Coordinates of C-alpha atoms in Angstrom, one line a residue:
X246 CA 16.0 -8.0 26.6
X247 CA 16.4 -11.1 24.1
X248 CA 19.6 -11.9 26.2
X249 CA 17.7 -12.8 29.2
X250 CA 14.9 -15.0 27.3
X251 CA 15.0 -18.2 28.9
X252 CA 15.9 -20.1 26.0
X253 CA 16.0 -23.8 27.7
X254 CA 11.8 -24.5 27.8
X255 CA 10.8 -27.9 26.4
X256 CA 7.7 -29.9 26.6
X257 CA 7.5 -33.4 26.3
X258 CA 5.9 -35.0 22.5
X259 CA 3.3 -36.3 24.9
X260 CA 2.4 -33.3 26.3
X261 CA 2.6 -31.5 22.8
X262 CA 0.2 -34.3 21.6
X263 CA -2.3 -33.8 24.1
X264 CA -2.4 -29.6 23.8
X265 CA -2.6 -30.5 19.8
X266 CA -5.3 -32.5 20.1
X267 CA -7.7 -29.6 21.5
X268 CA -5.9 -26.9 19.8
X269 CA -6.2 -28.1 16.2
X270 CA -9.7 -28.0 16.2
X271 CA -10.2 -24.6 17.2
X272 CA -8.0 -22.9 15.1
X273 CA -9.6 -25.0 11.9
X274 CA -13.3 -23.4 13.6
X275 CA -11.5 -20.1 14.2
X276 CA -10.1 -20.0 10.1
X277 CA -13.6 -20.5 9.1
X278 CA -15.5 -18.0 11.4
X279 CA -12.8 -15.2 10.6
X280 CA -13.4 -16.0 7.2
X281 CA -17.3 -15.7 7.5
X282 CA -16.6 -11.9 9.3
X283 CA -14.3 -11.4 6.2
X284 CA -11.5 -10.5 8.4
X285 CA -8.0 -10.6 6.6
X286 CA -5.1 -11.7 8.7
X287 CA -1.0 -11.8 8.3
X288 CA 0.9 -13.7 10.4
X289 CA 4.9 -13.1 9.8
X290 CA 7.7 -14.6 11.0
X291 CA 11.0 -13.3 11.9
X292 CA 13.9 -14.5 13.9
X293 CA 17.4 -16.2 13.5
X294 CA 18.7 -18.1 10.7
X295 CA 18.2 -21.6 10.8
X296 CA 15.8 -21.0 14.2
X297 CA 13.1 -23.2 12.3
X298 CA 10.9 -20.3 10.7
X299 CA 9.5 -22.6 7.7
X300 CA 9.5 -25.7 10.5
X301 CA 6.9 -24.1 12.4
X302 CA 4.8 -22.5 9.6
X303 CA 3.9 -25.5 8.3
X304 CA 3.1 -26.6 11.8
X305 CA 0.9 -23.8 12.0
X306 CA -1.0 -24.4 8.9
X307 CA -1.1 -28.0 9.1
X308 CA -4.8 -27.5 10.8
X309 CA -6.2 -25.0 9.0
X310 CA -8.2 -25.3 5.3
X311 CA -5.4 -24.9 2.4
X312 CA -7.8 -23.1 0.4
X313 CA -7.9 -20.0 3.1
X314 CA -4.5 -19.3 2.9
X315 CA -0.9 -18.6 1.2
X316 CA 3.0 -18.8 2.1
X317 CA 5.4 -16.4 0.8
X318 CA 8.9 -17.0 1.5
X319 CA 10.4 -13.8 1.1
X320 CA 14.0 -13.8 -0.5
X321 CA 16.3 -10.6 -1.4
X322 CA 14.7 -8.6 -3.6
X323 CA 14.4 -9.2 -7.6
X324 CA 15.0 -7.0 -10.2
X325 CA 12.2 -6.1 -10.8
X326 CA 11.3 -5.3 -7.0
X327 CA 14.2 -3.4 -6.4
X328 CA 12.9 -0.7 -9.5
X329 CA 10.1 -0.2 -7.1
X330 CA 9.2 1.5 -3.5
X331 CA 10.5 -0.9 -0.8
X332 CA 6.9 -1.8 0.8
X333 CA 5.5 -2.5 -3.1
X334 CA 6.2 -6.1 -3.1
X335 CA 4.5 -6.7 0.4
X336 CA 1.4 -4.4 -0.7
X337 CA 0.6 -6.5 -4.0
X338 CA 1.1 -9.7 -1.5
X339 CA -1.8 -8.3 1.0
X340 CA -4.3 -11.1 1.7
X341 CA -8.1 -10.4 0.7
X342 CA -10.8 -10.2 3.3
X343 CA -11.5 -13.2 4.8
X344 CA -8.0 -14.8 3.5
X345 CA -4.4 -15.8 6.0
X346 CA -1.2 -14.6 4.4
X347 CA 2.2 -15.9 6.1
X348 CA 5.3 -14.4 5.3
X349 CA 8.6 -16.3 6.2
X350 CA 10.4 -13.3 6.9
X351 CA 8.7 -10.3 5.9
X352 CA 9.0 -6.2 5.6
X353 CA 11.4 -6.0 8.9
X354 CA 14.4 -8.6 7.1
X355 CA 15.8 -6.1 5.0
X356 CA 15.8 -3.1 7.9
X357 CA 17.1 -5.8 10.2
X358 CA 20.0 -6.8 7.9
X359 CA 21.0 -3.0 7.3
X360 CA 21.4 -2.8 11.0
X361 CA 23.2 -5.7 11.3
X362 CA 25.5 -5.3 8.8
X363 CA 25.9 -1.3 9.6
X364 CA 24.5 -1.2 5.9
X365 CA 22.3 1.9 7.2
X366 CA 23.2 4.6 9.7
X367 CA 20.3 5.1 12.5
X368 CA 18.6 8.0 10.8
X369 CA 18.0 5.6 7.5
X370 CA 17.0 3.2 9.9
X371 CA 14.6 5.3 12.0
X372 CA 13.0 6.3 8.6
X373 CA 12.5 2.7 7.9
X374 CA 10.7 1.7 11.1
X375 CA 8.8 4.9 10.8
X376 CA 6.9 3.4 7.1
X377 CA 7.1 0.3 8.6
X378 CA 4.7 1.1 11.3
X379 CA 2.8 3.4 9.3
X380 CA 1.9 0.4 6.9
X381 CA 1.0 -1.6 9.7
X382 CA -1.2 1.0 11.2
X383 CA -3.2 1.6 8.0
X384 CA -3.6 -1.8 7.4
X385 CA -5.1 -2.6 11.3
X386 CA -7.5 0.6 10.7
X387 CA -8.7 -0.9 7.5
X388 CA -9.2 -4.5 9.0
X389 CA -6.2 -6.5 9.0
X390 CA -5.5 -8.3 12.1
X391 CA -1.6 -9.0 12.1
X392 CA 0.2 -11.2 14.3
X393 CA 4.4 -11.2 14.3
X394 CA 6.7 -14.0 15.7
X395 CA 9.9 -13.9 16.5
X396 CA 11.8 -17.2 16.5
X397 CA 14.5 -16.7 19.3
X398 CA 18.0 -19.4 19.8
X399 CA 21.4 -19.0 20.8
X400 CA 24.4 -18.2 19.4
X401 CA 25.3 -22.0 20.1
X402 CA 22.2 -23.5 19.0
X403 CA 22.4 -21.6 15.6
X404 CA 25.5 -23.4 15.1
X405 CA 24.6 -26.3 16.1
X406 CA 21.9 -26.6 13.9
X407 CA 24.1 -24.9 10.7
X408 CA 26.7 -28.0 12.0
X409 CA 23.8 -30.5 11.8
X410 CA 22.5 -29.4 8.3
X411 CA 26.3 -29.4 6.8
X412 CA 26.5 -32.9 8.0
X413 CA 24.2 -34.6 6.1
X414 CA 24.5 -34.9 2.5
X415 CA 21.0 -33.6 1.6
X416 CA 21.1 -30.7 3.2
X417 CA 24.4 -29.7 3.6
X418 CA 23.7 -27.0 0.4
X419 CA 21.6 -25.4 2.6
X420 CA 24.0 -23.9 4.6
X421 CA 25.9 -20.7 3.1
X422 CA 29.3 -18.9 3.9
X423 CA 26.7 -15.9 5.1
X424 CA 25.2 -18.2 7.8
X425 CA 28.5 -19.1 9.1
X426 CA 29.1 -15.5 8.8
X427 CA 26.4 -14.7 10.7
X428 CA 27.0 -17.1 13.3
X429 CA 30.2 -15.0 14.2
X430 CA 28.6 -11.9 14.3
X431 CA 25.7 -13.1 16.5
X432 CA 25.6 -10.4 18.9
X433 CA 25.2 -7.8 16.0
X434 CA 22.2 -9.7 14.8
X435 CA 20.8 -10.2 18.1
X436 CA 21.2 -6.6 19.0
X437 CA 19.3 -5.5 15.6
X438 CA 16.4 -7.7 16.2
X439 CA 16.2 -6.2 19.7
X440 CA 15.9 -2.8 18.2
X441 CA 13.5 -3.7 15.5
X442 CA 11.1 -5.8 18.5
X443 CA 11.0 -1.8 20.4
X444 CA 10.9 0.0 17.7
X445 CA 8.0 -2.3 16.2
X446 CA 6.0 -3.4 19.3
X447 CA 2.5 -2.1 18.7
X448 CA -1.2 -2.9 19.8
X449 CA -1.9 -3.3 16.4
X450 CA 0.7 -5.3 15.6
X451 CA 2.8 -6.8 18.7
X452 CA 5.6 -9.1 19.0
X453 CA 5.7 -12.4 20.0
X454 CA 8.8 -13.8 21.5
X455 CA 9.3 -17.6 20.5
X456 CA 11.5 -19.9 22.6
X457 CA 12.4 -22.0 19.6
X458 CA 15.3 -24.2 20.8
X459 CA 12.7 -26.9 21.7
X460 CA 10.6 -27.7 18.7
X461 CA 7.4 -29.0 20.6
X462 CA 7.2 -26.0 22.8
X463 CA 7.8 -23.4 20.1
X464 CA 5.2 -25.1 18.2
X465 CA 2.3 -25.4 21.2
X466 CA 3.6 -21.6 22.0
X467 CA 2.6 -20.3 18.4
X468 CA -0.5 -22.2 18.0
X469 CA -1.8 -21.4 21.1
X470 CA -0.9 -17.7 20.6
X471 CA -2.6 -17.7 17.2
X472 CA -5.6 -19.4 19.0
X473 CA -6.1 -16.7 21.5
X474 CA -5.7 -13.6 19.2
X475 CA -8.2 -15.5 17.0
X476 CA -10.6 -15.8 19.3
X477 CA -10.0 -12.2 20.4
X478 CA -10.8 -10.7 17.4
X479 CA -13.8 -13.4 16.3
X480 CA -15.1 -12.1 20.0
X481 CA -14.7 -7.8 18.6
X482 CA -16.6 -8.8 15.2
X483 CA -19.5 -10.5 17.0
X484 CA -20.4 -7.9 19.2
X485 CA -19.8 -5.3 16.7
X486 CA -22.5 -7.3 14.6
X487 CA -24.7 -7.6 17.3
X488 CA -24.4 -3.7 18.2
X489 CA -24.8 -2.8 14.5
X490 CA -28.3 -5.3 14.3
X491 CA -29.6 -3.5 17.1
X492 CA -28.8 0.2 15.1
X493 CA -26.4 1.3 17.6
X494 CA -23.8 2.0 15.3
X495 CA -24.5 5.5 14.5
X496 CA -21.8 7.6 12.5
X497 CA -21.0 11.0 14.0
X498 CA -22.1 14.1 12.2
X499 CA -19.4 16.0 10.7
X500 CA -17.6 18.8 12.4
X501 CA -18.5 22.4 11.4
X502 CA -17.7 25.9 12.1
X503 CA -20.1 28.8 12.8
X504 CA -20.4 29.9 9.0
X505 CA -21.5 25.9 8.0
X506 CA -17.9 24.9 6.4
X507 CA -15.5 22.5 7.3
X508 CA -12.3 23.9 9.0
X509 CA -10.9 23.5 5.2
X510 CA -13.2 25.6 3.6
X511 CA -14.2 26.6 0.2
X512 CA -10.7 28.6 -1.3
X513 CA -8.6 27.1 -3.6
X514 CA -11.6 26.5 -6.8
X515 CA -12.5 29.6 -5.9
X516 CA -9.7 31.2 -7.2
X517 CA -9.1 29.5 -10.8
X518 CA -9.4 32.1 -13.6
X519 CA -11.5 30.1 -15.5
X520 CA -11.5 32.7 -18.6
X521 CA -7.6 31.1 -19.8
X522 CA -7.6 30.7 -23.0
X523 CA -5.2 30.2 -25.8
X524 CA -5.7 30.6 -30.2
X525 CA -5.2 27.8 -31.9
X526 CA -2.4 28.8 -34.0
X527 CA 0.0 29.3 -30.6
X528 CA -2.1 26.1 -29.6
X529 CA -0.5 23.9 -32.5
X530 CA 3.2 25.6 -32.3
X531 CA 3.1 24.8 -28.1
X532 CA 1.9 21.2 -28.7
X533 CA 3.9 20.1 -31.2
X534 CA 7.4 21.8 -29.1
X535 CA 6.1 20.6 -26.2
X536 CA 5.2 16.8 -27.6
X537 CA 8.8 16.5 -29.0
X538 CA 10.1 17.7 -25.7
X539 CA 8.9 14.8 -23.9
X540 CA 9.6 12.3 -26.4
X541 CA 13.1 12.6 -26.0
X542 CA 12.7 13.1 -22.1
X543 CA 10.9 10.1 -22.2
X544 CA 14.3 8.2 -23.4
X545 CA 16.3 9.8 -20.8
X546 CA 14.0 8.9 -18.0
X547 CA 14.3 5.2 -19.1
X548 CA 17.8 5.6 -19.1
X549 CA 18.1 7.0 -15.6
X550 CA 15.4 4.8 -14.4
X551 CA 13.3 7.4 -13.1
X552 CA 9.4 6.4 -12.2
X553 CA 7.3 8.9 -13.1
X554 CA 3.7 9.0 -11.4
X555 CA 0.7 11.6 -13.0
X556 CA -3.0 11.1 -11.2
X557 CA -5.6 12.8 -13.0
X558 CA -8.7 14.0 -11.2
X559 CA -11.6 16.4 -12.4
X560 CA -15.3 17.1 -12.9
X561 CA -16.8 14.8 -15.1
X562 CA -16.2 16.2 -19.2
X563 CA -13.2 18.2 -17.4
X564 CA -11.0 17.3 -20.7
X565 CA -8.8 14.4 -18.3
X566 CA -8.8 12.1 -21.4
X567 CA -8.0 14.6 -24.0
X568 CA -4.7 15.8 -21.5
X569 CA -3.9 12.1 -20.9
X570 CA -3.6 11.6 -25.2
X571 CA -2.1 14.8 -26.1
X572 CA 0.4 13.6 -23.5
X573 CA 1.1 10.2 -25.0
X574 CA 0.3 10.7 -28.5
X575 CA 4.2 10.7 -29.2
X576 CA 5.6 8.9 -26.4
X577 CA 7.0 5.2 -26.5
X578 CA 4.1 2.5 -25.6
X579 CA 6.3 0.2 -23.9
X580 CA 7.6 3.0 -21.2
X581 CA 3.9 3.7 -20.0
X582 CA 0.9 2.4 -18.8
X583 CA -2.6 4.0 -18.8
X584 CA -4.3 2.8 -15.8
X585 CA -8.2 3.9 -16.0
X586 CA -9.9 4.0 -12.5
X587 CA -13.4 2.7 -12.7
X588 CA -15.6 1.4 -9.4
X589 CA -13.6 -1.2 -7.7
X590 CA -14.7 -4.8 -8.6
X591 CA -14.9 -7.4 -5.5
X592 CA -11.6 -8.3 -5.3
X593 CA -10.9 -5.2 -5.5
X594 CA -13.1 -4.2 -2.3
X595 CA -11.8 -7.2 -0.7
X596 CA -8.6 -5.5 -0.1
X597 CA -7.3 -2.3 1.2
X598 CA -8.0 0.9 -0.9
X599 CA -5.1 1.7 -2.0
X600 CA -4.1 -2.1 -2.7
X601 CA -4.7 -2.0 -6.5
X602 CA -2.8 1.5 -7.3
X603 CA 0.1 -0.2 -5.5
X604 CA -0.3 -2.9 -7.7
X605 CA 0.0 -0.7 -10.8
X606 CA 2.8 1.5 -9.4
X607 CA 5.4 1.4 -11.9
X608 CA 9.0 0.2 -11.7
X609 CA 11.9 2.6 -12.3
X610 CA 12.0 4.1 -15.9
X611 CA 8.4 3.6 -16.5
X612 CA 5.8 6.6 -16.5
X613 CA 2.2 5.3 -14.9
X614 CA -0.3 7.6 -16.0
X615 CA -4.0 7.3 -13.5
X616 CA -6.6 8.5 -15.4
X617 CA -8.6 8.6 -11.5
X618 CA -6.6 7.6 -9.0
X619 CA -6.8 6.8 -5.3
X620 CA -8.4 9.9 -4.2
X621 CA -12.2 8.6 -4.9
X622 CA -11.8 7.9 -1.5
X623 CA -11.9 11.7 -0.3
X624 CA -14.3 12.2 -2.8
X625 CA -16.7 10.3 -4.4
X626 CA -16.6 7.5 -1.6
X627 CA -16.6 10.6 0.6
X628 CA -20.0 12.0 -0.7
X629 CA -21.5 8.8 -1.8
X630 CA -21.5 7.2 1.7
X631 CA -19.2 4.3 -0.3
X632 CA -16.8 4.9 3.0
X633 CA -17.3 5.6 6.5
X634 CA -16.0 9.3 8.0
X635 CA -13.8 8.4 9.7
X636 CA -11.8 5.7 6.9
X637 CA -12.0 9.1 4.3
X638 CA -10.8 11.4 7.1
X639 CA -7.7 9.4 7.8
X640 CA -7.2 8.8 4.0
X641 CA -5.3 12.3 3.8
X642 CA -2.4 11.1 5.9
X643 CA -2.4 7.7 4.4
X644 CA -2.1 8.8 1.2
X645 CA 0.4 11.7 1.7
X646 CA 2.3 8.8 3.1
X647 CA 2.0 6.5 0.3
X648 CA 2.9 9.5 -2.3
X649 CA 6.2 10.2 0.1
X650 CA 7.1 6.4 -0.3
X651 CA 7.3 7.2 -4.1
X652 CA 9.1 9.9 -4.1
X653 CA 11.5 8.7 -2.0
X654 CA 12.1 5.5 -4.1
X655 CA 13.0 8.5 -6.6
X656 CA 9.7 9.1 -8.3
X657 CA 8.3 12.4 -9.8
X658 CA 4.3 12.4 -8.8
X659 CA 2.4 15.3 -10.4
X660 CA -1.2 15.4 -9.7
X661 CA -3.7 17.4 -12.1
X662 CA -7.2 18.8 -10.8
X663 CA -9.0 19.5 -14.7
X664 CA -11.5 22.9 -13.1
X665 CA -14.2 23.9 -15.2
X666 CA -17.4 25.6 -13.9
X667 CA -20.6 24.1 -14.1
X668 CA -22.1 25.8 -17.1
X669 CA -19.0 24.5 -19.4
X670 CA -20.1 21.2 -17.8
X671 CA -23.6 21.5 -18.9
X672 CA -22.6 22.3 -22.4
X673 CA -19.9 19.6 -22.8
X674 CA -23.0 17.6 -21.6
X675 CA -25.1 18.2 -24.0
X676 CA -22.5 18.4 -26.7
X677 CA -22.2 14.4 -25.7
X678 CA -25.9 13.9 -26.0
X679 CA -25.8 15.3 -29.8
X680 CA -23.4 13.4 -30.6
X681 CA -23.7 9.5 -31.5
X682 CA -20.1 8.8 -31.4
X683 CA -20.0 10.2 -27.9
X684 CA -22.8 9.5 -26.5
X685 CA -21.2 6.7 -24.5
X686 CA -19.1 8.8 -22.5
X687 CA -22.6 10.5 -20.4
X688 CA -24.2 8.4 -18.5
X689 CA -27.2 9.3 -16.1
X690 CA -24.9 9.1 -12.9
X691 CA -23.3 12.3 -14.5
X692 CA -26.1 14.1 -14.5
X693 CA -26.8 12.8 -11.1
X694 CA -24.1 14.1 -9.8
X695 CA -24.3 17.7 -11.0
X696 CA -27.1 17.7 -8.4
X697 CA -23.7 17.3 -5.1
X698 CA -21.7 20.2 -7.0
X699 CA -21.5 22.3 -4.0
X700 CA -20.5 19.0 -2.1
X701 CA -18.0 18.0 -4.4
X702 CA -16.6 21.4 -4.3
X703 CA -16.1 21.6 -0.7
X704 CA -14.4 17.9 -1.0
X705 CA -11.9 19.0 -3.9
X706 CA -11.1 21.9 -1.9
X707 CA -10.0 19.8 1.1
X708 CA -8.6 17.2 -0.7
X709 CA -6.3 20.0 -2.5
X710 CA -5.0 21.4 0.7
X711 CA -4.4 18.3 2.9
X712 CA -2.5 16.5 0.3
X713 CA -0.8 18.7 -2.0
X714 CA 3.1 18.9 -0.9
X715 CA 6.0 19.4 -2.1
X716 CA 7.1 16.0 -3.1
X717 CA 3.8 15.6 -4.4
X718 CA 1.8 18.4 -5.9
X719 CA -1.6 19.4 -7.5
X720 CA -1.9 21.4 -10.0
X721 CA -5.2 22.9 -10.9
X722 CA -5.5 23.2 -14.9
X723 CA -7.8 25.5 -15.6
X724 CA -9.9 24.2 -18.1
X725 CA -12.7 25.4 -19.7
X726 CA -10.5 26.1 -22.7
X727 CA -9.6 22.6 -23.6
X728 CA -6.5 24.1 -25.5
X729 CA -5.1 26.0 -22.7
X730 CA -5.6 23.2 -20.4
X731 CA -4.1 20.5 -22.7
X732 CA -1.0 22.9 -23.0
X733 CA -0.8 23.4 -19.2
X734 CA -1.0 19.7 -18.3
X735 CA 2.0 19.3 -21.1
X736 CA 3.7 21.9 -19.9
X737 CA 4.1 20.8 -16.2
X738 CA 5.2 17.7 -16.7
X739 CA 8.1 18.0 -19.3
X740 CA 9.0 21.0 -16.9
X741 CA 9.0 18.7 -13.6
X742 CA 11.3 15.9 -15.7
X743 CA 13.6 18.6 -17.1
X744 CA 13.9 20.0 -13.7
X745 CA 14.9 16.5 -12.2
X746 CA 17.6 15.7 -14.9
X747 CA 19.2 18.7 -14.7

């Protein structure tokens, strides 16, 4: 395909003038009506070395308002990145709504130059594209318009342009022994990028192809594509606000069986013994073996670099804080991080849900411990009408896939579900209101939402079954013994890091 691009258009710097001269406008107007519909956008930019990626960035932006937007230039991977899932860098770079992001090269450079060097075999590869696309597709649903270039010259003109850089004294750093090197082994490159423009071609994310031997008509070619798509998508938001200020926009009711329940009805609560219980004296002997047990595993995981990621979910007063401290108490504070999940603030909601977990996602021999985590989307967002039905039902797959990204970067993710019945939860409750040095933990939201038991029930129980697998399970602690259920949470996790070191 790329071999039979035309790569010979030009266009006069008259002509280029004139087209500028009406396009500049509309894409400074278009910036500032996408930002009024709060619509995020990423724009990346792929293609040859030396093919003039940066050139025509700044091009691009040279019309728009600097305060809407940021560059990233992205390099081979820090240190620090490389202790973390491949797609965590890009996810903490994720514009807000209403903001541009441009990436000179982007998520596709490292799959690219696997191929291209045969770093990767084409399973590897497949595997790649496969969360590739899956990133991009969660991203579209949620909002993001994205818009991919790829800057296309020939072997000839690559070397020409290496030749030209060499030549003169200021720039002639520039040019590396790997971009002669991949000069020589343009056909591998070219037939890499090929495979990554099929594999990646989308309707939520296509490719365009960029002449880019002439500088004037790559740039009128990228402006004037950005131009249209803008304009395409200003067109969607208007008449979606028009349709929704006439109240056409009416969510569908929720799909139910004959007996009332969802197709993932009431089972697994249903089942927790509840009576679990254990004495205090066994309590004490079990906690302290237990907390000295993970101290030391603790050490090893920093020494194998192994992440370690523990979400805990629960009714309110389920005992999640107590678990969270007996777990801690003895553990090094430098090799973990607490991360408690309150409502998200406006920055927050100006991203992608699952934008601020990734951000706390920790690196590779670091434990991150979510006292709440990312599945108040299938839950409380779910009951409190916070989300619309169909961004919580697609939130299952999206987050099974983020939870198989971190286990394949070599995480352990344990998930805990703290069950206790509703009377416990009364009496914890009231124990709260008694008590002036806990009275801060019940507030009348709590009580509130006693009154959607039953609906929070049914959500736990389909949350459990679409998302607990086997690189990522939950466990349900039975809990109404807070000493049984302290032990349990302990238990599981020195367990599930003994079990990976072995």
């Amino acid at each position: 395909m790329l071999e039979k691009i035309n790569l010979s258009r030009k266009m006069s710097k008259k002509e280029c003038k004139v087209l500028m001269e009406q396009l500049e406008p509309q894409l400074s107007l278009l910036q500032r009506k996408l930002k009024e519909y709060r619509v995020p956008v990423v724009i990346l930019f792929e293609g040859f070395g030396s093919s003039g990626k940066g050139t025509m960035i700044n091009e691009l932006i040279q019309p728009m308002d600097p305060r809407g937007f940021k560059v990233y230039t992205i390099q081979k991977p820090t240190e620090e990145e490389k202790m973390r899932p491949y797609l965590w860098r890009f996810w903490t770079r994720l514009p807000e709504n209403g903001r541009i992001h441009l990436f000179d090269r982007s998520w596709y450079t490292k799959i690219v130059e696997d191929r291209a060097e045969k770093r990767k075999n084409r399973e590897k590869t497949e595997n790649a594209y496969n969360d590739v696309l899956n990133f991009e597709q969660e991203l579209a649903r949620d909002g993001m318009l994205i818009i991919k270039f790829f800057l296309h010259i020939s072997k000839k003109e690559q070397k020409k342009r290496f030749q030209a850089l060499e030549d003169n004294k200021e720039t002639g750093w520039r040019v590396t022994e790997e971009d002669k090197k991949h000069n020589k082994a343009y056909d591998d490159w070219l037939e890499a990028f090929e495979e990554m423009i099929q594999k990646t071609d989308t309707s939520f994310g296509s490719w365009t192809i960029v002449e880019a031997t002439d500088r004037e008509y790559a740039k009128i070619k990228i402006i004037s594509t950005v131009v249209d798509i803008f304009a395409d998508r200003l067109a969607k938001e208007e008449a979606k606000a028009a349709k929704e200020a006439k109240g056409k926009n009416v969510p569908a009711p929720e799909t139910v069986d004959e007996t009332g329940k969802t197709s993932f009805g009431s089972s697994v609560l249903d089942a927790v013994d509840l009576s679990k219980s254990l004495t205090k004296s066994v309590y004490k002997k079990e906690l302290a073996d237990l907390q000295k047990r993970m101290a030391l595993l603790h050490s090893e995981l920093y020494r194998q670099r192994i992440p370690v990621v523990i979400g805990f979910e629960g009714w309110d007063a389920g005992g999640k804080g107590g678990a969270i401290h007996r777990l801690t108490k003895i553990m090094d504070p430098r090799g973990y991080e607490v991360i408690p999940t309150a409502a998200p603030n406006d920055i927050e909601k100006a991203h992608h849900y699952l934008w601020r977990f990734w951000n706390h996602m920790p690196k590779a021999g670091h434990v991150a411990i979510f006292d709440r985590t990312w599945y108040g989307r299938v839950m409380v967002e779910r009951i409190e009408g916070f989300c619309t039905e169909d961004e919580w039902r697609r939130a299952y797959n999206e987050i099974n896939r983020m939870e198989a990204q971190l286990a394949d970067a070599g995480a352990i993710v344990l998930k805990f579900w703290l069950h206790i019945d509703k009377e416990e939860q009364k009496k914890r409750f009231e124990e709260r209101m008694e008590n002036p040095n806990k009275q801060w933990k019940i507030t009348d939201e709590d009580w509130r939402n006693r009154e959607k038991w039953d609906e929070y029930t049914k959500a736990v129980d389909e949350m459990i079954l679409r998302t607990s697998t086997t690189y990522a399970p939950w466990i349900v602690v039975e809990g109404n013994d807070k000493l049984y259920a302290r032990i349990k949470v302990l238990r599981t996790v020195v367990e599930a890091i003994e079990k990976r070191l072995k």
